[in-house]
mmCIF file of C-alpha atoms in Angstrom:
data_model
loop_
_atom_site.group_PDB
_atom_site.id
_atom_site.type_symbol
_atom_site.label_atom_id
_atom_site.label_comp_id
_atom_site.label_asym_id
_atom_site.label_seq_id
_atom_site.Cartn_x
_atom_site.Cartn_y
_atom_site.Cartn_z
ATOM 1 C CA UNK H 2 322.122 189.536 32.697
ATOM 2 C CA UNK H 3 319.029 190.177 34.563
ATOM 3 C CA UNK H 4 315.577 191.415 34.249
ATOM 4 C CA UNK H 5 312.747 191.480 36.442
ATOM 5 C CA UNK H 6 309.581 193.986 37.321
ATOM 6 C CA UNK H 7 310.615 194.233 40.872
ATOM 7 C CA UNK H 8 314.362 193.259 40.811
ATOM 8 C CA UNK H 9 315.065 195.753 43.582
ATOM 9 C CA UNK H 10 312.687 193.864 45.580
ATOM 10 C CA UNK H 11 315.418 191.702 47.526
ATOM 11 C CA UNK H 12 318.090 192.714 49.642
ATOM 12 C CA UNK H 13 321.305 194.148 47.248
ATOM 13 C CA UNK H 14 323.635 194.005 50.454
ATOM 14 C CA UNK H 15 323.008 190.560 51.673
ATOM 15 C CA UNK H 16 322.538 191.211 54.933
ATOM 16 C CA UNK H 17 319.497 189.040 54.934
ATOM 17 C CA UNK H 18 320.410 185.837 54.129
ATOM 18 C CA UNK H 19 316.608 184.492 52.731
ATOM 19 C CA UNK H 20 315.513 181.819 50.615
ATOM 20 C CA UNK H 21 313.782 181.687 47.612
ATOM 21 C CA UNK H 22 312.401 179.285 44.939
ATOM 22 C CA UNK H 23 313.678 179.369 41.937
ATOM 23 C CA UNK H 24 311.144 178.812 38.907
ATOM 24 C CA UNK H 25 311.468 177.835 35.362
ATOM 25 C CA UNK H 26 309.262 180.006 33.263
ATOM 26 C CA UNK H 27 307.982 178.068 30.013
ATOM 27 C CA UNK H 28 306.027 175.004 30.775
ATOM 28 C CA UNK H 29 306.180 175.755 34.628
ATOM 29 C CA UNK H 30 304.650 179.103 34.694
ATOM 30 C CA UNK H 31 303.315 179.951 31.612
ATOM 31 C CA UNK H 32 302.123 178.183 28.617
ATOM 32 C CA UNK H 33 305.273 176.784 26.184
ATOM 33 C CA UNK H 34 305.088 177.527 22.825
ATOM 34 C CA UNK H 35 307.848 177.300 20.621
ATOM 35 C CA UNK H 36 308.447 180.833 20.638
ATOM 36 C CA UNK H 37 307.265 183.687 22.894
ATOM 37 C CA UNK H 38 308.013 186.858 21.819
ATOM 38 C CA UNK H 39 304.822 189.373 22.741
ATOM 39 C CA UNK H 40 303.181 190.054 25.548
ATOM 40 C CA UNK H 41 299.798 188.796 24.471
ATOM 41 C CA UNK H 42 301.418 185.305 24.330
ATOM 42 C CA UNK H 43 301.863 184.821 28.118
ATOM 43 C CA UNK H 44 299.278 183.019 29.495
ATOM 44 C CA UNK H 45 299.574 182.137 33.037
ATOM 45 C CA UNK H 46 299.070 177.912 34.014
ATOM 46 C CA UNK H 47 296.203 177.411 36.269
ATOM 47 C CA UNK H 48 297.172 177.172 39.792
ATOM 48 C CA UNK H 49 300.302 179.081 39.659
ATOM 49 C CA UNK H 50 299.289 182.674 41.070
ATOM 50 C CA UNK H 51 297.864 181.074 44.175
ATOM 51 C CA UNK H 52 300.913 178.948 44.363
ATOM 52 C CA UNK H 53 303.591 182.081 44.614
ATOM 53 C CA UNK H 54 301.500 183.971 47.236
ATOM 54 C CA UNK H 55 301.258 180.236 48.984
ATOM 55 C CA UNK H 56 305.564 180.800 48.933
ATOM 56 C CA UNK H 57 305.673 184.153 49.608
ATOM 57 C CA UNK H 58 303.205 184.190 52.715
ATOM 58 C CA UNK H 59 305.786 181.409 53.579
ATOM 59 C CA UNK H 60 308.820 184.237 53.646
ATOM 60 C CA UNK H 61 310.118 183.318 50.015
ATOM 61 C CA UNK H 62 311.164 185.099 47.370
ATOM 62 C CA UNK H 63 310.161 184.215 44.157
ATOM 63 C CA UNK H 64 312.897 184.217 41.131
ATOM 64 C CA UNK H 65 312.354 183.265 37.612
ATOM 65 C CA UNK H 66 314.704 181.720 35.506
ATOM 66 C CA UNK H 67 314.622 181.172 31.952
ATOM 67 C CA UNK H 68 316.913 179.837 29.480
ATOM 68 C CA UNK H 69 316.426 181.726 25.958
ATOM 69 C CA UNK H 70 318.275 181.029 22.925
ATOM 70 C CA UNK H 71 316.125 182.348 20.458
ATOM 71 C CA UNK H 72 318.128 185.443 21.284
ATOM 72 C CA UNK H 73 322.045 184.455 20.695
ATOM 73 C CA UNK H 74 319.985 182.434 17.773
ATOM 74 C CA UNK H 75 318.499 185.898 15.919
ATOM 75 C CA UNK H 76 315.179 184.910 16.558
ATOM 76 C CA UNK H 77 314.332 187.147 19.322
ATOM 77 C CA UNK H 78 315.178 190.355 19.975
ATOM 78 C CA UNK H 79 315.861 191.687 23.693
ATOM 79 C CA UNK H 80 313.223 194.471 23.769
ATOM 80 C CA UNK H 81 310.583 192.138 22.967
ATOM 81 C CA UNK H 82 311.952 189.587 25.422
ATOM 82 C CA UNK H 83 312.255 192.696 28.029
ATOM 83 C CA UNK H 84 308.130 192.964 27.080
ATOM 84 C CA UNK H 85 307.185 189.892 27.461
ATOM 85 C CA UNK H 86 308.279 189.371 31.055
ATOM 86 C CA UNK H 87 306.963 193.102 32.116
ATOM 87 C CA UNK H 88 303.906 191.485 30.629
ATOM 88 C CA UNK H 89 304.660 188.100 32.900
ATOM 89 C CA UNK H 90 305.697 190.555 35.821
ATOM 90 C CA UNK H 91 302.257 192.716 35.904
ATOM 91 C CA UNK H 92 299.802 189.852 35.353
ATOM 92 C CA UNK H 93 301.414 188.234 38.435
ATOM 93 C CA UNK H 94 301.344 191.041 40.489
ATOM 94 C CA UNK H 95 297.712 192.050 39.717
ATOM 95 C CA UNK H 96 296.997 188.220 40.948
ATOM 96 C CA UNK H 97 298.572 189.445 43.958
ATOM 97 C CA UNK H 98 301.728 187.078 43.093
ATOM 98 C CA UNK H 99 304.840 189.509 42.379
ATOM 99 C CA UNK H 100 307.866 188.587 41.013
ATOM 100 C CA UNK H 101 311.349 189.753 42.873
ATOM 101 C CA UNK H 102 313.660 189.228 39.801
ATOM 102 C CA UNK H 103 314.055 187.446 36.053
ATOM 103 C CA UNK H 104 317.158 185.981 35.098
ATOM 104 C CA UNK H 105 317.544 184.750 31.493
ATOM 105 C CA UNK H 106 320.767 182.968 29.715
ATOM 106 C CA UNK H 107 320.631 184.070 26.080
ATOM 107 C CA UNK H 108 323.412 181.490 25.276
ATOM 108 C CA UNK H 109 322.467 178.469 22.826
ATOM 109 C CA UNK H 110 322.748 174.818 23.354
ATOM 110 C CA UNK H 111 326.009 173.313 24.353
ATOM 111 C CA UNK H 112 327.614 172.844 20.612
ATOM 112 C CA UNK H 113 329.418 170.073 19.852
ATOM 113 C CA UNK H 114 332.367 171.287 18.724
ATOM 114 C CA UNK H 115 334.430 169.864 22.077
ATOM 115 C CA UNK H 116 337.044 173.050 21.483
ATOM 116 C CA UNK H 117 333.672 175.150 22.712
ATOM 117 C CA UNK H 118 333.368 174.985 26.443
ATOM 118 C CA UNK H 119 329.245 174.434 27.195
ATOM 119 C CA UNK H 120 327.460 177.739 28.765
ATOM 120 C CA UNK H 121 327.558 178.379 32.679
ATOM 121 C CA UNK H 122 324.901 180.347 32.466
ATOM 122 C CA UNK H 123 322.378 178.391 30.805
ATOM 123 C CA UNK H 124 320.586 175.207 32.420
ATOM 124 C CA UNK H 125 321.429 172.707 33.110
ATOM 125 C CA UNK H 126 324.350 175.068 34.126
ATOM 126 C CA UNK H 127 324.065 176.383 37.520
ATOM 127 C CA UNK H 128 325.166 180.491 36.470
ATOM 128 C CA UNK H 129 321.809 182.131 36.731
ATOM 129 C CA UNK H 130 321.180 180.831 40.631
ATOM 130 C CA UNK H 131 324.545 182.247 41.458
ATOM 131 C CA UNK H 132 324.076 185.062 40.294
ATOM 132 C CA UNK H 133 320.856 185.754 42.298
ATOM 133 C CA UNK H 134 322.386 184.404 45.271
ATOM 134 C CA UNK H 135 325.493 186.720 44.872
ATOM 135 C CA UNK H 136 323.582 189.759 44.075
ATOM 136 C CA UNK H 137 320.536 189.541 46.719
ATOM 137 C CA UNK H 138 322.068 187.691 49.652
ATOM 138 C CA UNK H 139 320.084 184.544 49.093
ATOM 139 C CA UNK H 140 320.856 181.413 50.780
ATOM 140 C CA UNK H 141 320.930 178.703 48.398
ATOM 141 C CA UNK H 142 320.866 175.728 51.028
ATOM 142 C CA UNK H 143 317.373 176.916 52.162
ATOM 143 C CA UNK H 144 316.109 177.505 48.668
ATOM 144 C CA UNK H 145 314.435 175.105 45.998
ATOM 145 C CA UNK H 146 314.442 174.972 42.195
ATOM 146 C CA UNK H 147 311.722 173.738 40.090
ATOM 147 C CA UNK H 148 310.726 173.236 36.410
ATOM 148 C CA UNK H 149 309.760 170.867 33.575
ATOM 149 C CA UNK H 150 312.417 169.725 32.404
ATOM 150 C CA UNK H 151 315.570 167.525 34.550
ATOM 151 C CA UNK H 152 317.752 170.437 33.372
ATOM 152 C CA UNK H 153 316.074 172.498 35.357
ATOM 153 C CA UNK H 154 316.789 170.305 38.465
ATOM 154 C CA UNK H 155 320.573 169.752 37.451
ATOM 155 C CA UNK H 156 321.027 173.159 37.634
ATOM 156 C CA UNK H 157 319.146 173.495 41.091
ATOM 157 C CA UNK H 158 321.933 170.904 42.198
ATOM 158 C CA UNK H 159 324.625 171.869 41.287
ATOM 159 C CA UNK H 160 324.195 175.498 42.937
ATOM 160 C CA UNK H 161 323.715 173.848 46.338
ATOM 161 C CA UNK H 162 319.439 173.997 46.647
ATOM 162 C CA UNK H 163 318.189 172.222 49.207
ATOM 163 C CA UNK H 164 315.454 170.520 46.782
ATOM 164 C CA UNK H 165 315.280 170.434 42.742
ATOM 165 C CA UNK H 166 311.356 169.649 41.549
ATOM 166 C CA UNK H 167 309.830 168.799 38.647
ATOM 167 C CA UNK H 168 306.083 169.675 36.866
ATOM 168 C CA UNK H 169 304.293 167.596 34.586
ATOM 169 C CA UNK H 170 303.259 171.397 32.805
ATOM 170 C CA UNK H 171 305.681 171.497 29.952
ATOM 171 C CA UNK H 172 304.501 169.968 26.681
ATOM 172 C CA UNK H 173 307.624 167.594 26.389
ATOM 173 C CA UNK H 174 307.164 164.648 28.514
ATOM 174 C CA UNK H 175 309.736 163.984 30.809
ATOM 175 C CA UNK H 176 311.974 161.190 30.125
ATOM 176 C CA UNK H 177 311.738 157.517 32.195
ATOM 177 C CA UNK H 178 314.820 158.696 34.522
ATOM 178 C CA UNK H 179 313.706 161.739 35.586
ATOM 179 C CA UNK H 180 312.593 160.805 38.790
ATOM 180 C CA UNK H 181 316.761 160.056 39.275
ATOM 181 C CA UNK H 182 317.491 163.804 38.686
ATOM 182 C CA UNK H 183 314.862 165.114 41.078
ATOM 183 C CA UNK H 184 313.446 165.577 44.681
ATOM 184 C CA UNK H 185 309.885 164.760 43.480
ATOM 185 C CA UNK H 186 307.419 164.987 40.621
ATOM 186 C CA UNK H 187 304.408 166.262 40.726
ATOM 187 C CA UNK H 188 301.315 167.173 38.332
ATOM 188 C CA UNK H 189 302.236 170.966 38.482
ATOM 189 C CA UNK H 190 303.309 174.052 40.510
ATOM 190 C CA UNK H 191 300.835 173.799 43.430
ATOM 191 C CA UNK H 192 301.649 169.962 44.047
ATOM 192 C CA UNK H 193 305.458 171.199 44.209
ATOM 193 C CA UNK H 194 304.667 174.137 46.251
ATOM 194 C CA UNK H 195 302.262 171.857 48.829
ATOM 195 C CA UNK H 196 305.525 169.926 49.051
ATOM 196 C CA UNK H 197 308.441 173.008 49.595
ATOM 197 C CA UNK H 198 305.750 174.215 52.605
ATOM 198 C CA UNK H 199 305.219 170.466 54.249
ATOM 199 C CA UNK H 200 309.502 170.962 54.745
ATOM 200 C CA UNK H 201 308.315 173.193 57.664
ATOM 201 C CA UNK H 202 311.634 174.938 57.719
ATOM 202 C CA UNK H 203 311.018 179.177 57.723
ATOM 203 C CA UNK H 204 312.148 180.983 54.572
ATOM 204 C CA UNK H 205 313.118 183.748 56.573
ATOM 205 C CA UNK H 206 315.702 184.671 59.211
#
């Protein structure tokens, strides 16, 4: 399950094999609130347009994704989540910082019941990196994952990224051991980007 304003953007037949960053959208990107679900709440974190054309002048693509409940919970409806990240999508882009594709896991929380086997899809799972990788021919051991929260970097590891980061953006703290579950910490998406472009390795073939 996909979204994204300019999905087509990357290359369907893989014959490219590029990097990209993966980014976490609440707390990383925009402003977390307990629930987004309009357009008019997306309000983009200081630093972070300058921070995706920083990537992309760098030869990365730039792919969001999001875990979001609220949906497979009944407190969110798919059209409005659908507006809210064409809202995300053309605020970027008139920063001059597109988007190449959304991914979001509409799956809850891993349940307790232990007969329920916990969601692939959703992070810390590693499903919605796959998927990019499968579909646009991205090459996972070049690419880096970051967000707020260590299941955001659990998933970047276990789909092979070459570096997991975390922000200090989100509005939960992050928890003593977190520094054990990523690549590096830093105060928010341009500190994380400084470091992804000091790796000096291309993005590009």
């Amino acid at each position: 399950m996909s979204t994204g304003p300019s999905h087509d953007a990357l290359d369907p037949a893989g014959s490219r094999r590029v990097a990209a960053v993966f980014l976490d959208r609440d707390g990383t990107l925009i402003e977390e609130r307990e629930l987004i679900e309009r357009p008019d709440q997306v309000v983009i974190l200081p630093g972070v347009a300058g921070a995706i054309r920083a990537l992309r002048a760098a030869g990365y693509r730039i792919v969001v994704v999001t875990n979001q409940s609220a949906i497979s919970r009944g407190r969110l409806d798919p059209d409005r989540l659908e507006a809210v990240h064409r809202a995300l999508g053309d605020a970027l882009r008139a920063l001059g910082a597109p988007l190449d594709a959304i991914y979001f896991s509409p799956d809850p929380p891993d349940p307790d019941a232990e007969a329920t086997k916990p969601s692939a899809r959703r992070k810390p799972g590693a499903g919605m990196l796959l998927q990019a990788a499968a579909e646009h021919g991205l090459c996972l051991e070049r690419s880096f994952m970051i967000g707020d929260q260590p299941r955001d970097a659990l998933a970047g590891r276990r789909a092979g990224c070459r570096g997991s980061l975390l922000v200090r953006t989100g509005r939960a703290p992050l928890p003593a051991d977190a520094a054990e579950r990523a690549d590096g910490i830093f105060d928010d998406l341009s500190g994380a980007v400084r470091f992804v472009l000091a790796q000096g390795e291309p993005a590009g073939d």
